[in-house]
Every structure is written in structure tokens, then in C-alpha cells.
Short mmCIF file of C-alpha atoms and ligand atoms in Angstrom, two decimals:
data_model
loop_
_atom_site.label_atom_id
_atom_site.label_comp_id
_atom_site.label_asym_id
_atom_site.label_seq_id
_atom_site.Cartn_x
_atom_site.Cartn_y
_atom_site.Cartn_z
CA MET A 1 -1.38 60.17 -70.50
CA HIS A 2 0.03 56.98 -69.37
CA ILE A 3 -2.16 55.89 -66.66
CA VAL A 4 -1.92 52.90 -64.17
CA ILE A 5 -5.28 52.09 -62.63
CA VAL A 6 -5.43 49.69 -59.60
CA ASP A 7 -8.55 48.12 -58.22
CA PRO A 8 -9.25 44.76 -56.80
CA SER A 9 -12.27 44.36 -59.19
CA ARG A 10 -11.66 43.47 -62.77
CA VAL A 11 -15.14 45.01 -63.65
CA VAL A 12 -14.12 48.30 -62.24
CA LEU A 13 -10.82 48.19 -64.03
CA LYS A 14 -12.83 47.53 -67.18
CA VAL A 15 -15.10 50.36 -66.76
CA VAL A 16 -12.48 52.89 -65.97
CA SER A 17 -10.18 51.71 -68.95
CA GLY A 18 -13.34 51.83 -71.10
CA ILE A 19 -13.59 55.48 -70.27
CA LEU A 20 -9.89 56.40 -70.81
CA THR A 21 -8.84 54.33 -73.91
CA PRO A 22 -11.10 56.12 -76.16
CA GLN A 23 -9.78 59.28 -75.21
CA GLY A 24 -6.34 58.30 -76.26
CA HIS A 25 -4.87 57.58 -72.99
CA LYS A 26 -2.54 54.35 -72.57
CA VAL A 27 -4.04 52.41 -69.66
CA TYR A 28 -2.36 49.80 -67.64
CA ALA A 29 -4.70 48.02 -65.27
CA PHE A 30 -3.94 46.07 -62.05
CA THR A 31 -5.56 44.22 -59.37
CA ASP A 32 -2.39 43.77 -57.48
CA SER A 33 -1.12 46.99 -55.87
CA ARG A 34 2.46 45.73 -55.51
CA GLU A 35 2.54 44.76 -59.29
CA ALA A 36 1.33 48.21 -60.20
CA LEU A 37 3.90 49.94 -57.84
CA VAL A 38 6.80 47.98 -59.57
CA PHE A 39 5.46 48.81 -63.16
CA LEU A 40 5.06 52.34 -62.20
CA SER A 41 8.86 52.54 -60.84
CA ASP A 42 10.21 50.83 -64.08
CA ASN A 43 8.14 52.94 -66.51
CA GLU A 44 9.12 56.57 -66.63
CA ALA A 45 6.45 57.29 -69.11
CA VAL A 46 3.69 56.68 -66.47
CA ASP A 47 2.40 60.07 -65.44
CA ALA A 48 -0.83 59.19 -63.59
CA LEU A 49 -2.00 56.80 -61.08
CA ILE A 50 -5.58 56.01 -60.32
CA THR A 51 -6.01 53.80 -57.39
CA SER A 52 -8.91 52.64 -55.31
CA LEU A 53 -8.45 52.82 -51.55
CA GLU A 54 -9.32 49.18 -51.02
CA THR A 55 -6.39 47.49 -52.74
CA THR A 56 -4.23 44.53 -51.74
CA PRO A 57 -1.39 43.51 -50.87
CA ILE A 58 -0.36 47.22 -50.28
CA SER A 59 -3.24 49.41 -49.18
CA GLY A 60 -4.43 52.36 -51.47
CA LEU A 61 -2.97 54.95 -48.99
CA GLU A 62 0.15 53.21 -48.85
CA LEU A 63 0.38 52.96 -52.74
CA CYS A 64 -0.13 56.59 -52.86
CA TRP A 65 2.56 57.28 -50.54
CA GLN A 66 5.07 54.84 -52.20
CA ALA A 67 4.17 56.12 -55.75
CA ARG A 68 4.87 59.74 -54.51
CA LEU A 69 8.27 58.61 -53.27
CA VAL A 70 9.17 57.01 -56.66
CA ALA A 71 8.12 60.03 -58.59
CA GLU A 72 9.88 62.40 -56.01
CA ALA A 73 10.99 65.52 -57.99
CA ARG A 74 12.31 63.77 -60.83
CA ARG A 75 8.94 63.06 -62.89
CA PRO A 76 5.57 64.22 -62.83
CA LEU A 77 2.88 61.98 -61.45
CA TYR A 78 -0.87 62.80 -60.80
CA ILE A 79 -2.42 60.58 -58.23
CA ILE A 80 -6.21 60.24 -58.07
CA ALA A 81 -7.60 58.19 -55.20
CA MET A 82 -10.79 56.61 -55.69
CA SER A 83 -13.28 54.99 -53.16
CA SER A 84 -16.95 53.95 -52.87
CA LEU A 85 -17.10 55.52 -49.69
CA HIS A 86 -16.77 59.19 -50.31
CA ASN A 87 -16.46 60.70 -47.11
CA VAL A 88 -14.38 63.45 -45.44
CA ARG A 89 -12.05 61.04 -43.57
CA ASN A 90 -11.20 59.11 -46.75
CA LEU A 91 -10.54 62.25 -48.74
CA GLY A 92 -8.42 63.86 -46.16
CA GLU A 93 -6.36 60.66 -45.60
CA ALA A 94 -5.76 60.19 -49.43
CA LEU A 95 -4.65 63.71 -50.02
CA ASP A 96 -2.34 63.51 -46.91
CA SER A 97 -0.97 60.26 -48.34
CA GLY A 98 0.24 61.97 -51.50
CA ALA A 99 -2.94 61.91 -53.88
CA ASP A 100 -3.67 65.02 -55.84
CA ASP A 101 -7.41 64.20 -56.15
CA PHE A 102 -10.11 62.10 -55.14
CA ILE A 103 -13.08 60.65 -56.89
CA SER A 104 -15.80 58.21 -56.09
CA LYS A 105 -16.26 54.97 -57.35
CA PRO A 106 -17.30 53.94 -59.94
CA PRO A 107 -16.56 57.33 -61.50
CA SER A 108 -18.77 59.03 -64.24
CA ALA A 109 -17.08 59.43 -67.57
CA GLU A 110 -17.59 63.04 -67.67
CA GLU A 111 -16.18 63.63 -64.32
CA LEU A 112 -13.07 61.47 -64.94
CA GLN A 113 -12.21 62.88 -68.15
CA ALA A 114 -12.51 66.44 -66.73
CA ARG A 115 -10.13 65.66 -63.94
CA LEU A 116 -7.62 63.98 -66.34
CA ARG A 117 -7.70 67.16 -68.41
CA ALA A 118 -6.75 69.22 -65.36
CA ALA A 119 -3.92 66.45 -64.49
CA GLN A 120 -2.78 66.78 -68.17
CA ARG A 121 -2.17 70.63 -67.73
CA LEU A 122 -0.46 70.30 -64.47
CA THR A 123 1.81 67.36 -65.66
CA ALA A 124 2.94 69.29 -68.56
CA LEU A 125 3.67 72.22 -66.61
CA GLN A 126 5.73 70.04 -64.08
CA ARG A 127 7.53 68.32 -66.89
CA ASP A 128 8.67 71.79 -68.40
CA LEU A 129 9.90 72.91 -64.80
CA ILE A 130 11.74 69.74 -64.06
CA ARG A 131 13.34 69.96 -67.50
CA MET A 132 14.30 73.64 -66.90
CA ALA A 133 15.71 72.81 -63.44
CA GLU A 134 17.93 70.11 -64.69
CA THR A 135 19.19 71.56 -68.22
CA ASP A 136 22.15 73.84 -68.83
CA PRO A 137 20.58 76.46 -71.16
CA LEU A 138 23.65 77.02 -73.33
CA THR A 139 24.33 73.27 -74.42
CA GLY A 140 21.08 71.36 -73.46
CA LEU A 141 23.15 69.02 -71.48
CA LEU A 142 22.21 68.23 -67.66
CA ASN A 143 23.45 70.96 -65.38
CA ARG A 144 25.93 70.07 -62.77
CA ARG A 145 23.33 69.49 -59.94
CA ALA A 146 21.31 67.03 -62.13
CA PHE A 147 24.29 65.34 -63.36
CA GLY A 148 25.52 64.53 -59.78
CA THR A 149 21.91 63.32 -59.03
CA ARG A 150 22.18 61.06 -61.92
CA ILE A 151 25.60 59.66 -60.70
CA GLY A 152 23.97 58.75 -57.44
CA GLU A 153 21.16 56.92 -58.93
CA ALA A 154 23.41 55.02 -61.23
CA VAL A 155 25.46 53.84 -58.23
CA GLU A 156 22.36 52.91 -56.41
CA ARG A 157 21.14 50.98 -59.41
CA LEU A 158 24.55 49.04 -59.97
CA GLY A 159 24.33 45.21 -59.15
CA PRO A 160 27.26 43.35 -57.54
CA HIS A 161 28.99 43.12 -60.86
CA GLY A 162 27.83 46.08 -62.55
CA ALA A 163 30.28 48.60 -64.07
CA LEU A 164 30.09 52.43 -63.94
CA SER A 165 32.67 54.95 -65.34
CA LEU A 166 32.97 58.61 -65.19
CA VAL A 167 34.69 60.89 -67.70
CA LEU A 168 35.45 64.50 -67.03
CA VAL A 169 36.26 66.69 -70.09
CA ASP A 170 37.95 70.10 -70.00
CA ILE A 171 38.55 72.27 -73.10
CA ASP A 172 42.35 73.08 -73.19
CA HIS A 173 43.46 76.65 -73.02
CA PHE A 174 39.98 77.80 -73.51
CA LYS A 175 40.61 81.20 -72.00
CA ALA A 176 42.90 81.80 -74.96
CA ILE A 177 39.80 81.03 -77.31
CA ASN A 178 37.76 83.65 -75.53
CA ASP A 179 40.55 86.09 -75.53
CA ALA A 180 41.45 85.63 -79.24
CA HIS A 181 37.66 85.38 -80.80
CA GLY A 182 35.59 86.79 -78.22
CA HIS A 183 33.02 85.32 -75.69
CA ASP A 184 30.39 84.38 -78.21
CA VAL A 185 32.80 82.24 -80.31
CA GLY A 186 33.75 80.64 -76.89
CA ASP A 187 30.38 79.67 -76.48
CA LEU A 188 30.06 78.04 -79.82
CA ALA A 189 33.15 76.09 -78.80
CA ILE A 190 31.44 74.88 -75.69
CA GLN A 191 28.34 73.94 -77.81
CA ALA A 192 30.25 72.13 -80.34
CA VAL A 193 32.20 70.12 -77.60
CA ALA A 194 28.87 69.27 -75.66
CA GLY A 195 27.57 68.13 -78.88
CA GLU A 196 30.31 65.68 -79.26
CA ILE A 197 29.90 64.39 -75.67
CA ALA A 198 26.32 63.95 -76.25
CA ARG A 199 26.84 61.40 -79.16
CA ASP A 200 28.50 58.67 -76.96
CA GLY A 201 25.48 57.17 -75.51
CA GLY A 202 26.09 57.99 -71.68
CA VAL A 203 24.72 60.52 -69.42
CA ALA A 204 26.10 64.05 -70.38
CA GLY A 205 26.37 67.10 -68.33
CA ARG A 206 28.04 70.51 -68.33
CA LEU A 207 29.67 70.74 -64.82
CA GLY A 208 30.87 74.45 -65.25
CA GLY A 209 32.36 76.77 -67.91
CA GLU A 210 34.20 74.50 -70.29
CA GLU A 211 34.12 71.42 -68.09
CA PHE A 212 31.96 68.45 -68.80
CA GLY A 213 30.96 65.06 -67.26
CA LEU A 214 30.15 61.75 -69.22
CA LEU A 215 28.61 59.18 -66.97
CA LEU A 216 28.95 55.66 -68.55
CA PRO A 217 26.71 52.93 -66.97
CA GLY A 218 27.93 49.45 -67.97
CA GLN A 219 31.36 50.57 -69.03
CA ASP A 220 34.50 49.57 -67.16
CA ALA A 221 37.71 51.70 -67.15
CA ILE A 222 39.04 50.05 -70.12
CA ALA A 223 35.94 50.44 -72.36
CA ALA A 224 35.52 53.98 -70.93
CA THR A 225 39.02 54.91 -72.02
CA GLU A 226 38.38 53.88 -75.51
CA ILE A 227 35.27 56.05 -75.63
CA ALA A 228 37.23 58.73 -74.18
CA GLN A 229 39.72 58.45 -76.78
CA GLY A 230 37.37 58.66 -79.65
CA LEU A 231 35.71 61.76 -78.02
CA ARG A 232 39.20 63.40 -77.71
CA GLN A 233 39.93 62.82 -81.37
CA ARG A 234 36.59 63.97 -82.46
CA CYS A 235 37.10 67.25 -80.36
CA GLN A 236 40.62 67.64 -82.02
CA ALA A 237 38.99 67.27 -85.33
CA LEU A 238 36.22 70.06 -84.67
CA ILE A 239 36.21 73.20 -86.59
CA VAL A 240 34.18 76.02 -84.87
CA LYS A 241 33.02 78.54 -87.58
CA ALA A 242 34.08 82.19 -86.31
CA PRO A 243 34.08 85.61 -88.08
CA ARG A 244 37.68 86.03 -87.82
CA ALA A 245 39.14 82.52 -88.58
CA PRO A 246 37.98 78.96 -87.90
CA VAL A 247 38.77 77.87 -84.45
CA ARG A 248 40.43 74.39 -83.47
CA LEU A 249 40.64 73.00 -80.09
CA THR A 250 41.66 70.14 -77.95
CA CYS A 251 40.40 68.46 -74.77
CA SER A 252 41.86 66.86 -71.74
CA LEU A 253 40.04 63.98 -70.09
CA GLY A 254 40.13 62.15 -66.86
CA ILE A 255 38.55 58.74 -66.12
CA SER A 256 37.48 56.95 -62.94
CA GLU A 257 35.75 53.71 -62.80
CA TRP A 258 33.40 53.12 -59.82
CA SER A 259 34.69 50.79 -57.12
CA GLU A 260 32.64 48.87 -54.54
CA GLY A 261 31.94 50.95 -51.52
CA GLU A 262 33.12 54.21 -53.07
CA THR A 263 31.01 57.49 -52.71
CA VAL A 264 29.97 59.47 -55.51
CA ASP A 265 32.25 62.39 -54.14
CA GLY A 266 35.09 59.73 -54.35
CA LEU A 267 34.52 58.70 -57.98
CA MET A 268 34.23 62.56 -59.04
CA LYS A 269 37.58 63.26 -56.92
CA ARG A 270 39.47 60.47 -58.74
CA ALA A 271 38.28 61.47 -62.14
CA ASP A 272 39.24 65.02 -61.33
CA ILE A 273 42.77 63.99 -60.12
CA ALA A 274 43.00 62.12 -63.50
CA LEU A 275 42.10 65.17 -65.39
CA TYR A 276 44.49 67.31 -63.51
CA ASP A 277 47.22 64.90 -64.43
CA ALA A 278 46.10 65.05 -68.12
CA LYS A 279 46.54 68.83 -67.93
CA ALA A 280 49.93 68.50 -66.12
CA THR A 281 51.35 65.99 -68.73
CA GLY A 282 50.69 67.93 -71.83
CA ARG A 283 46.92 68.18 -72.42
CA ASN A 284 44.94 66.63 -75.36
CA CYS A 285 45.21 63.36 -73.68
CA VAL A 286 43.33 60.75 -71.49
CA VAL A 287 44.16 59.84 -67.88
CA THR A 288 42.52 56.90 -66.36
CA SER A 289 42.66 56.48 -62.79
CA ARG A 290 42.71 52.94 -61.71
CA THR A 291 41.12 51.89 -58.31
CA ASP A 292 44.49 51.34 -56.81
CA PHE A 293 45.23 54.85 -57.72
CA VAL A 294 47.71 54.26 -60.49
CA LEU A 295 47.14 56.47 -63.27
CA ALA A 296 47.40 55.49 -66.85
CA LYS A 297 47.90 58.11 -69.61
CA THR A 298 47.08 57.36 -73.36
CA GLY A 299 46.77 59.36 -76.33
P1 LIG B 1 43.23 74.78 -69.07
O1 LIG B 1 43.75 74.17 -70.43
O2 LIG B 1 44.12 74.64 -67.87
O3 LIG B 1 41.81 74.21 -68.84
O4 LIG B 1 43.04 76.05 -69.34
P2 LIG B 1 41.62 77.06 -69.61
O5 LIG B 1 42.01 78.36 -70.27
O6 LIG B 1 40.72 76.22 -70.40
O7 LIG B 1 41.14 77.23 -68.07
P3 LIG B 1 40.71 78.35 -67.28
O8 LIG B 1 39.78 77.82 -66.10
O9 LIG B 1 41.84 79.23 -67.05
O10 LIG B 1 39.62 79.32 -68.16
C1 LIG B 1 38.42 78.85 -68.40
C2 LIG B 1 37.80 80.29 -68.96
O11 LIG B 1 36.31 79.84 -69.33
C3 LIG B 1 37.45 81.26 -67.97
C4 LIG B 1 36.19 81.75 -68.23
O12 LIG B 1 36.21 83.18 -68.57
C5 LIG B 1 35.70 81.02 -69.41
N1 LIG B 1 34.17 80.54 -69.32
C6 LIG B 1 33.41 80.19 -68.24
N2 LIG B 1 32.25 80.02 -68.66
C7 LIG B 1 32.10 80.34 -69.92
C8 LIG B 1 31.07 80.60 -70.82
O13 LIG B 1 29.69 80.06 -70.52
N3 LIG B 1 31.20 80.89 -71.92
C9 LIG B 1 32.41 81.35 -72.29
N4 LIG B 1 32.57 81.87 -73.63
N5 LIG B 1 33.49 81.38 -71.59
C10 LIG B 1 33.15 80.82 -70.19
MG1 LIG B 2 39.91 74.41 -69.66
MG1 LIG B 3 38.19 74.29 -66.62
#
């Protein structure tokens, strides 16, 4: 596991690290609880926190609470509180503050290792559940809900000069593919397009039947349009193997670049209008919504 340990004493940190490192755990030790929290927030790989209750500047209880908020439902995080005062009040407060377990300090090697084995079983299960809840089973891309959450997070992370674009992709006349070749071949076409969307380095999701989203953090509308054009061309070049005859397809794409103060719904809506425009003006093209609502068609 990737474990953050927090304790005001370097001796305790050394003892605990000495127990965990030989077991193959990656240990990050902190005497400062605020630094530990920042590290934990920035490093998704961290899946366990062992904190003393006697930490500064953030108390151990507060750290448990804050760490729980950071992890939310997005990633597994097993929290073990540790105190030299092993009494019922401390135990209750720690568990109520988001800790999963409580150990006395300094912990015995055997006890700590056993508790971490339990933690490992639980976090592996949680990781699987989170992945299943976020993934579209046909394509392996994010599902609609998880994709929406990622947009919200990307908007939150945007600095004052940051760029973020959203591309919506919809297979053209997909119903005709299903009708001519059957639902299974339709599924293969969906998977093929999903594979192309996943190659562009953004956050890719399947929003519904044959409609996809590609979120491009750091890309403005011009850069996103270029990426979308490449994607459109790759989709046009796809050949889906089918029993009757190989299937060719095209996609229409709509783009919106996030503008200051805009909501996630607003961003989605503009990309959707652009996509609708791409459909209305001939399909197999990219339409880019400008923030002043002028639509630009390319391809
Ligand atoms: P347009 O160019 O305007 O997008 O036309 P279209 O035919 O692609 O769009 P329409 O919305 O009329 O049809 C989408 C079809 O996609 C209807 C539905 O039966 C089919 N569909 C939805 N989900 C799946 C799926 O998971 N697999 C398959 N094979 N078909 C699906
Ligand atoms: Mg379609
Ligand atoms: Mg559609």
C-alpha cells in the first residue's frame, strides 16, 4: 500500500516506517499534518493514512476528517488513528471523525501488519467497486455520471488562465448500421469509435448509446478543434469487421470551450448545440461553439 504516516515524533515515524517498509509498503512520513494532507490530496496512489491524534498544526481528528473529505467516493483510503492514550473516548472520537481503525502507540509490528492486511483487502474491494460504478461495460470508458463528475472537478481545478474544452461525438446514422448488420455489429462499431476517442489523451466517456464525450483539460477551442478533426478522420477511416460486409462509419462532433463563470451544464449545452448543428449541416464534420455563441464549422 501507499501509506502516509503522521506523528510529531521522528522516532515514532522511524519505528512505524521500519515495520512497514520491509513488508513492501511505500511509506511517506510527516511530522507536519498540513503537509501530509496536501501530499495525500495530490497523490491519488495513497490508499492508507496512519495518523497520531496528537498532531500539529491540524489535530489528528481534524486530519482524519479532512482526509476522508479528500477521498470521498472517488478513491479508497483506509485511515488508522493512533494514540498513546488508548481509551474509549479517543477511540469513539477517531471513528466518528472518519477513521476506520484505532491502534495504540507505539504499535506492535504484528498488530500493525495484521490490521494493514485487513485494510488491503478492503481497499482492493473498494477500488473494484469504484471502477465498476464509473465504467461503461461495453467500452471501458467512463459512464455518463462519472464523466459529468470529471468535468466538474476539471472546472474546479482550472486556474484563472486555464483552458478546458469539451468535445461531444455522435456516430452518424447509427440506427442504419444496427438495422443492416444487427445489434452485435453495432456494438463493435461503438467499441471501435470508443477506442479512437480514448487515444486522444483526454478524459473519455460514453454518454449514451452512440454518443461520447472527450474532455480536454489545457486545450482551448482551436486546439480542441484540431484534435476533433483528427478524431473525425480516424473514425471515417475505421473498418469494422462484420460477417456480412465490413462496416464504415462517420461521426459528427460538437465542441465548446469553457468560459469564466460558466456552469458544467452550460458547457455541455453549448457542445450539444454545436453537435446538433454538425448533424443539421451535413454530418461527418466538426462544429465549434465560440463563447460568443457564433458557431464555426470545419471539415
Ligand atoms: P444521427 O446521425 O442523427 O445521430 O442518427 P442515428 O441513427 O445515429 O441516431 P438515433 O438516435 O436515431 O439512433 C441511435 C440508435 O442507437 C438507436 C438505438 O437503438 C441504438 N443504440 C443505443 N444504444 C445501443 C447499444 O448499446 N448498442 C447498439 N448496437 N445500439 C444501440
Ligand atoms: Mg447518431
Ligand atoms: Mg445519438
